[in-house]
């Protein structure tokens, strides 16, 4: 869920995560979980989308590099 599909506000956001987390035995299925929220003002939605995508991709890349580095050790 990101700025592009978050039009309903806080309630929609909460319902989305409740449905996803309750849909499976989440804690049994995953050992680790990371939630990153990107909040920006609605003044420039296009800029907000770009910023959140940048943050998402940078964190994803850093996590991948960290995992690969740890597996080599």
PDB file of N, CA and C in Angstrom:
ATOM      1  N   UNK A   1       0.851  -1.167   0.000  1.00  0.00           N
ATOM      2  CA  UNK A   1       0.000   0.000   0.000  1.00  0.00           C
ATOM      3  C   UNK A   1       0.898   1.230   0.000  1.00  0.00           C
ATOM      4  N   UNK A   2       0.689   2.133  -0.920  1.00  0.00           N
ATOM      5  CA  UNK A   2       1.524   3.320  -1.025  1.00  0.00           C
ATOM      6  C   UNK A   2       0.674   4.540  -1.346  1.00  0.00           C
ATOM      7  N   UNK A   3       1.336   5.653  -1.605  1.00  0.00           N
ATOM      8  CA  UNK A   3       0.617   6.904  -1.877  1.00  0.00           C
ATOM      9  C   UNK A   3      -0.328   6.770  -3.062  1.00  0.00           C
ATOM     10  N   UNK A   4       0.009   5.913  -3.991  1.00  0.00           N
ATOM     11  CA  UNK A   4      -0.800   5.753  -5.198  1.00  0.00           C
ATOM     12  C   UNK A   4      -2.157   5.125  -4.898  1.00  0.00           C
ATOM     13  N   UNK A   5      -2.197   4.177  -3.971  1.00  0.00           N
ATOM     14  CA  UNK A   5      -3.461   3.485  -3.703  1.00  0.00           C
ATOM     15  C   UNK A   5      -4.005   3.772  -2.309  1.00  0.00           C
ATOM     16  N   UNK A   6      -3.575   4.834  -1.670  1.00  0.00           N
ATOM     17  CA  UNK A   6      -4.014   5.175  -0.315  1.00  0.00           C
ATOM     18  C   UNK A   6      -4.917   6.399  -0.374  1.00  0.00           C
ATOM     19  N   UNK A   7      -6.083   6.252  -0.956  1.00  0.00           N
ATOM     20  CA  UNK A   7      -6.988   7.386  -1.109  1.00  0.00           C
ATOM     21  C   UNK A   7      -8.028   7.469  -0.005  1.00  0.00           C
ATOM     22  N   UNK A   8      -8.308   6.362   0.671  1.00  0.00           N
ATOM     23  CA  UNK A   8      -9.365   6.329   1.665  1.00  0.00           C
ATOM     24  C   UNK A   8      -8.952   6.812   3.033  1.00  0.00           C
ATOM     25  N   UNK A   9      -7.682   7.046   3.242  1.00  0.00           N
ATOM     26  CA  UNK A   9      -7.235   7.563   4.518  1.00  0.00           C
ATOM     27  C   UNK A   9      -6.902   6.483   5.525  1.00  0.00           C
ATOM     28  N   UNK A  10      -6.903   6.896   6.763  1.00  0.00           N
ATOM     29  CA  UNK A  10      -6.439   6.062   7.865  1.00  0.00           C
ATOM     30  C   UNK A  10      -7.255   4.781   8.019  1.00  0.00           C
ATOM     31  N   UNK A  11      -8.567   4.877   7.960  1.00  0.00           N
ATOM     32  CA  UNK A  11      -9.428   3.696   8.143  1.00  0.00           C
ATOM     33  C   UNK A  11      -9.161   2.641   7.075  1.00  0.00           C
ATOM     34  N   UNK A  12      -9.023   3.068   5.837  1.00  0.00           N
ATOM     35  CA  UNK A  12      -8.721   2.124   4.752  1.00  0.00           C
ATOM     36  C   UNK A  12      -7.377   1.453   4.997  1.00  0.00           C
ATOM     37  N   UNK A  13      -6.423   2.242   5.446  1.00  0.00           N
ATOM     38  CA  UNK A  13      -5.088   1.723   5.746  1.00  0.00           C
ATOM     39  C   UNK A  13      -5.156   0.654   6.832  1.00  0.00           C
ATOM     40  N   UNK A  14      -5.844   0.927   7.920  1.00  0.00           N
ATOM     41  CA  UNK A  14      -5.976  -0.025   9.033  1.00  0.00           C
ATOM     42  C   UNK A  14      -6.696  -1.287   8.571  1.00  0.00           C
ATOM     43  N   UNK A  15      -7.776  -1.143   7.837  1.00  0.00           N
ATOM     44  CA  UNK A  15      -8.521  -2.315   7.353  1.00  0.00           C
ATOM     45  C   UNK A  15      -7.689  -3.167   6.409  1.00  0.00           C
ATOM     46  N   UNK A  16      -6.908  -2.537   5.548  1.00  0.00           N
ATOM     47  CA  UNK A  16      -6.029  -3.274   4.641  1.00  0.00           C
ATOM     48  C   UNK A  16      -5.081  -4.165   5.427  1.00  0.00           C
ATOM     49  N   UNK A  17      -4.401  -3.615   6.423  1.00  0.00           N
ATOM     50  CA  UNK A  17      -3.422  -4.387   7.197  1.00  0.00           C
ATOM     51  C   UNK A  17      -4.089  -5.435   8.075  1.00  0.00           C
ATOM     52  N   UNK A  18      -5.243  -5.122   8.648  1.00  0.00           N
ATOM     53  CA  UNK A  18      -5.950  -6.125   9.457  1.00  0.00           C
ATOM     54  C   UNK A  18      -6.331  -7.324   8.601  1.00  0.00           C
ATOM     55  N   UNK A  19      -6.861  -7.075   7.418  1.00  0.00           N
ATOM     56  CA  UNK A  19      -7.246  -8.171   6.523  1.00  0.00           C
ATOM     57  C   UNK A  19      -6.041  -8.991   6.103  1.00  0.00           C
ATOM     58  N   UNK A  20      -4.951  -8.343   5.793  1.00  0.00           N
ATOM     59  CA  UNK A  20      -3.755  -9.056   5.344  1.00  0.00           C
ATOM     60  C   UNK A  20      -3.144  -9.869   6.475  1.00  0.00           C
ATOM     61  N   UNK A  21      -3.035  -9.276   7.645  1.00  0.00           N
ATOM     62  CA  UNK A  21      -2.407  -9.975   8.767  1.00  0.00           C
ATOM     63  C   UNK A  21      -3.288 -11.093   9.316  1.00  0.00           C
ATOM     64  N   UNK A  22      -4.598 -10.888   9.315  1.00  0.00           N
ATOM     65  CA  UNK A  22      -5.504 -11.909   9.838  1.00  0.00           C
ATOM     66  C   UNK A  22      -5.820 -12.989   8.814  1.00  0.00           C
ATOM     67  N   UNK A  23      -5.475 -12.751   7.558  1.00  0.00           N
ATOM     68  CA  UNK A  23      -5.803 -13.694   6.497  1.00  0.00           C
ATOM     69  C   UNK A  23      -5.040 -15.001   6.578  1.00  0.00           C
ATOM     70  N   UNK A  24      -3.882 -15.018   7.190  1.00  0.00           N
ATOM     71  CA  UNK A  24      -3.081 -16.231   7.323  1.00  0.00           C
ATOM     72  C   UNK A  24      -2.540 -16.306   8.732  1.00  0.00           C
ATOM     73  N   UNK A  25      -1.905 -17.381   9.031  1.00  0.00           N
ATOM     74  CA  UNK A  25      -1.211 -17.511  10.313  1.00  0.00           C
ATOM     75  C   UNK A  25       0.100 -16.738  10.182  1.00  0.00           C
ATOM     76  N   UNK A  26      -0.022 -15.437  10.256  1.00  0.00           N
ATOM     77  CA  UNK A  26       1.078 -14.548   9.910  1.00  0.00           C
ATOM     78  C   UNK A  26       2.335 -14.822  10.726  1.00  0.00           C
ATOM     79  N   UNK A  27       2.202 -14.912  12.026  1.00  0.00           N
ATOM     80  CA  UNK A  27       3.382 -15.099  12.875  1.00  0.00           C
ATOM     81  C   UNK A  27       4.041 -16.451  12.658  1.00  0.00           C
ATOM     82  N   UNK A  28       3.275 -17.443  12.236  1.00  0.00           N
ATOM     83  CA  UNK A  28       3.861 -18.753  11.944  1.00  0.00           C
ATOM     84  C   UNK A  28       4.514 -18.767  10.566  1.00  0.00           C
ATOM     85  N   UNK A  29       3.982 -17.980   9.664  1.00  0.00           N
ATOM     86  CA  UNK A  29       4.481 -17.977   8.295  1.00  0.00           C
ATOM     87  C   UNK A  29       5.778 -17.183   8.152  1.00  0.00           C
ATOM     88  N   UNK A  30       5.918 -16.104   8.898  1.00  0.00           N
ATOM     89  CA  UNK A  30       7.078 -15.216   8.757  1.00  0.00           C
ATOM     90  C   UNK A  30       7.836 -15.102  10.076  1.00  0.00           C
ATOM     91  N   UNK A  31       9.156 -15.229   9.997  1.00  0.00           N
ATOM     92  CA  UNK A  31       9.989 -15.025  11.182  1.00  0.00           C
ATOM     93  C   UNK A  31      10.256 -13.546  11.420  1.00  0.00           C
ATOM     94  N   UNK A  32      10.326 -12.787  10.343  1.00  0.00           N
ATOM     95  CA  UNK A  32      10.644 -11.365  10.446  1.00  0.00           C
ATOM     96  C   UNK A  32       9.678 -10.566   9.585  1.00  0.00           C
ATOM     97  N   UNK A  33       9.432  -9.364  10.021  1.00  0.00           N
ATOM     98  CA  UNK A  33       8.524  -8.498   9.289  1.00  0.00           C
ATOM     99  C   UNK A  33       8.962  -7.056   9.497  1.00  0.00           C
ATOM    100  N   UNK A  34       8.963  -6.290   8.447  1.00  0.00           N
ATOM    101  CA  UNK A  34       9.342  -4.882   8.510  1.00  0.00           C
ATOM    102  C   UNK A  34       8.273  -4.059   7.810  1.00  0.00           C
ATOM    103  N   UNK A  35       7.737  -3.099   8.514  1.00  0.00           N
ATOM    104  CA  UNK A  35       6.733  -2.201   7.948  1.00  0.00           C
ATOM    105  C   UNK A  35       7.333  -0.808   7.898  1.00  0.00           C
ATOM    106  N   UNK A  36       7.344  -0.232   6.731  1.00  0.00           N
ATOM    107  CA  UNK A  36       7.856   1.120   6.557  1.00  0.00           C
ATOM    108  C   UNK A  36       6.724   1.977   6.016  1.00  0.00           C
ATOM    109  N   UNK A  37       6.407   3.024   6.731  1.00  0.00           N
ATOM    110  CA  UNK A  37       5.348   3.931   6.312  1.00  0.00           C
ATOM    111  C   UNK A  37       5.971   5.204   5.762  1.00  0.00           C
ATOM    112  N   UNK A  38       5.497   5.620   4.629  1.00  0.00           N
ATOM    113  CA  UNK A  38       5.982   6.846   4.007  1.00  0.00           C
ATOM    114  C   UNK A  38       4.821   7.834   3.965  1.00  0.00           C
ATOM    115  N   UNK A  39       4.903   8.868   4.774  1.00  0.00           N
ATOM    116  CA  UNK A  39       3.854   9.881   4.824  1.00  0.00           C
ATOM    117  C   UNK A  39       4.381  11.194   4.263  1.00  0.00           C
ATOM    118  N   UNK A  40       3.603  11.799   3.402  1.00  0.00           N
ATOM    119  CA  UNK A  40       3.960  13.094   2.822  1.00  0.00           C
ATOM    120  C   UNK A  40       2.694  13.939   2.706  1.00  0.00           C
ATOM    121  N   UNK A  41       2.869  15.230   2.524  1.00  0.00           N
ATOM    122  CA  UNK A  41       1.702  16.097   2.343  1.00  0.00           C
ATOM    123  C   UNK A  41       1.089  15.839   0.966  1.00  0.00           C
ATOM    124  N   UNK A  42      -0.169  16.160   0.829  1.00  0.00           N
ATOM    125  CA  UNK A  42      -0.868  15.921  -0.437  1.00  0.00           C
ATOM    126  C   UNK A  42      -0.730  17.092  -1.405  1.00  0.00           C
ATOM    127  N   UNK A  43       0.138  18.038  -1.102  1.00  0.00           N
ATOM    128  CA  UNK A  43       0.295  19.196  -1.987  1.00  0.00           C
ATOM    129  C   UNK A  43       0.778  18.790  -3.372  1.00  0.00           C
ATOM    130  N   UNK A  44       1.679  17.844  -3.425  1.00  0.00           N
ATOM    131  CA  UNK A  44       2.233  17.406  -4.708  1.00  0.00           C
ATOM    132  C   UNK A  44       2.259  15.881  -4.715  1.00  0.00           C
ATOM    133  N   UNK A  45       1.162  15.270  -5.132  1.00  0.00           N
ATOM    134  CA  UNK A  45       1.028  13.820  -5.065  1.00  0.00           C
ATOM    135  C   UNK A  45       2.068  13.112  -5.926  1.00  0.00           C
ATOM    136  N   UNK A  46       2.383  13.645  -7.086  1.00  0.00           N
ATOM    137  CA  UNK A  46       3.382  13.019  -7.966  1.00  0.00           C
ATOM    138  C   UNK A  46       4.744  12.997  -7.281  1.00  0.00           C
ATOM    139  N   UNK A  47       5.127  14.099  -6.677  1.00  0.00           N
ATOM    140  CA  UNK A  47       6.404  14.165  -5.955  1.00  0.00           C
ATOM    141  C   UNK A  47       6.388  13.211  -4.760  1.00  0.00           C
ATOM    142  N   UNK A  48       5.249  13.102  -4.094  1.00  0.00           N
ATOM    143  CA  UNK A  48       5.119  12.189  -2.958  1.00  0.00           C
ATOM    144  C   UNK A  48       5.310  10.744  -3.402  1.00  0.00           C
ATOM    145  N   UNK A  49       4.699  10.363  -4.512  1.00  0.00           N
ATOM    146  CA  UNK A  49       4.863   9.008  -5.042  1.00  0.00           C
ATOM    147  C   UNK A  49       6.321   8.729  -5.369  1.00  0.00           C
ATOM    148  N   UNK A  50       6.971   9.677  -6.013  1.00  0.00           N
ATOM    149  CA  UNK A  50       8.384   9.501  -6.365  1.00  0.00           C
ATOM    150  C   UNK A  50       9.246   9.343  -5.121  1.00  0.00           C
ATOM    151  N   UNK A  51       8.990  10.157  -4.115  1.00  0.00           N
ATOM    152  CA  UNK A  51       9.769  10.082  -2.881  1.00  0.00           C
ATOM    153  C   UNK A  51       9.573   8.733  -2.195  1.00  0.00           C
ATOM    154  N   UNK A  52       8.334   8.301  -2.060  1.00  0.00           N
ATOM    155  CA  UNK A  52       8.055   7.024  -1.390  1.00  0.00           C
ATOM    156  C   UNK A  52       8.643   5.850  -2.173  1.00  0.00           C
ATOM    157  N   UNK A  53       8.591   5.898  -3.479  1.00  0.00           N
ATOM    158  CA  UNK A  53       9.213   4.843  -4.292  1.00  0.00           C
ATOM    159  C   UNK A  53      10.721   4.822  -4.100  1.00  0.00           C
ATOM    160  N   UNK A  54      11.329   6.004  -4.020  1.00  0.00           N
ATOM    161  CA  UNK A  54      12.767   6.087  -3.784  1.00  0.00           C
ATOM    162  C   UNK A  54      13.123   5.463  -2.436  1.00  0.00           C
ATOM    163  N   UNK A  55      12.397   5.833  -1.395  1.00  0.00           N
ATOM    164  CA  UNK A  55      12.648   5.281  -0.059  1.00  0.00           C
ATOM    165  C   UNK A  55      12.480   3.766  -0.081  1.00  0.00           C
ATOM    166  N   UNK A  56      11.401   3.289  -0.686  1.00  0.00           N
ATOM    167  CA  UNK A  56      11.134   1.851  -0.767  1.00  0.00           C
ATOM    168  C   UNK A  56      12.265   1.112  -1.477  1.00  0.00           C
ATOM    169  N   UNK A  57      12.708   1.635  -2.606  1.00  0.00           N
ATOM    170  CA  UNK A  57      13.745   0.935  -3.370  1.00  0.00           C
ATOM    171  C   UNK A  57      15.089   0.965  -2.654  1.00  0.00           C
ATOM    172  N   UNK A  58      15.422   2.082  -2.019  1.00  0.00           N
ATOM    173  CA  UNK A  58      16.703   2.164  -1.299  1.00  0.00           C
ATOM    174  C   UNK A  58      16.733   1.190  -0.128  1.00  0.00           C
ATOM    175  N   UNK A  59      15.663   1.120   0.617  1.00  0.00           N
ATOM    176  CA  UNK A  59      15.624   0.206   1.761  1.00  0.00           C
ATOM    177  C   UNK A  59      15.660  -1.234   1.276  1.00  0.00           C
ATOM    178  N   UNK A  60      14.919  -1.541   0.218  1.00  0.00           N
ATOM    179  CA  UNK A  60      14.922  -2.897  -0.324  1.00  0.00           C
ATOM    180  C   UNK A  60      16.332  -3.300  -0.760  1.00  0.00           C
ATOM    181  N   UNK A  61      17.006  -2.415  -1.478  1.00  0.00           N
ATOM    182  CA  UNK A  61      18.369  -2.717  -1.926  1.00  0.00           C
ATOM    183  C   UNK A  61      19.325  -2.904  -0.754  1.00  0.00           C
ATOM    184  N   UNK A  62      19.237  -2.047   0.233  1.00  0.00           N
ATOM    185  CA  UNK A  62      20.118  -2.178   1.401  1.00  0.00           C
ATOM    186  C   UNK A  62      19.869  -3.493   2.130  1.00  0.00           C
ATOM    187  N   UNK A  63      18.625  -3.898   2.244  1.00  0.00           N
ATOM    188  CA  UNK A  63      18.313  -5.178   2.891  1.00  0.00           C
ATOM    189  C   UNK A  63      18.872  -6.346   2.088  1.00  0.00           C
ATOM    190  N   UNK A  64      18.718  -6.301   0.786  1.00  0.00           N
ATOM    191  CA  UNK A  64      19.245  -7.376  -0.068  1.00  0.00           C
ATOM    192  C   UNK A  64      20.755  -7.453   0.044  1.00  0.00           C
ATOM    193  N   UNK A  65      21.416  -6.301  -0.029  1.00  0.00           N
ATOM    194  CA  UNK A  65      22.880  -6.297   0.090  1.00  0.00           C
ATOM    195  C   UNK A  65      23.326  -6.810   1.454  1.00  0.00           C
ATOM    196  N   UNK A  66      22.624  -6.436   2.502  1.00  0.00           N
ATOM    197  CA  UNK A  66      22.971  -6.898   3.851  1.00  0.00           C
ATOM    198  C   UNK A  66      22.800  -8.403   3.979  1.00  0.00           C
ATOM    199  N   UNK A  67      21.724  -8.936   3.437  1.00  0.00           N
ATOM    200  CA  UNK A  67      21.480 -10.381   3.500  1.00  0.00           C
ATOM    201  C   UNK A  67      22.555 -11.128   2.725  1.00  0.00           C
ATOM    202  N   UNK A  68      22.871 -10.645   1.523  1.00  0.00           N
ATOM    203  CA  UNK A  68      23.906 -11.301   0.719  1.00  0.00           C
ATOM    204  C   UNK A  68      25.257 -11.253   1.414  1.00  0.00           C
ATOM    205  N   UNK A  69      25.591 -10.135   2.011  1.00  0.00           N
ATOM    206  CA  UNK A  69      26.863  -9.995   2.711  1.00  0.00           C
ATOM    207  C   UNK A  69      26.931 -10.938   3.907  1.00  0.00           C
ATOM    208  N   UNK A  70      25.847 -11.046   4.651  1.00  0.00           N
ATOM    209  CA  UNK A  70      25.815 -11.935   5.816  1.00  0.00           C
ATOM    210  C   UNK A  70      25.892 -13.403   5.417  1.00  0.00           C
ATOM    211  N   UNK A  71      25.343 -13.763   4.263  1.00  0.00           N
ATOM    212  CA  UNK A  71      25.396 -15.152   3.813  1.00  0.00           C
ATOM    213  C   UNK A  71      26.797 -15.550   3.378  1.00  0.00           C
ATOM    214  N   UNK A  72      27.595 -14.602   2.944  1.00  0.00           N
ATOM    215  CA  UNK A  72      28.967 -14.893   2.523  1.00  0.00           C
ATOM    216  C   UNK A  72      29.888 -15.137   3.706  1.00  0.00           C
ATOM    217  N   UNK A  73      29.543 -14.594   4.843  1.00  0.00           N
ATOM    218  CA  UNK A  73      30.405 -14.730   6.032  1.00  0.00           C
ATOM    219  C   UNK A  73      30.286 -16.085   6.668  1.00  0.00           C
TER     220      UNK A  73
END
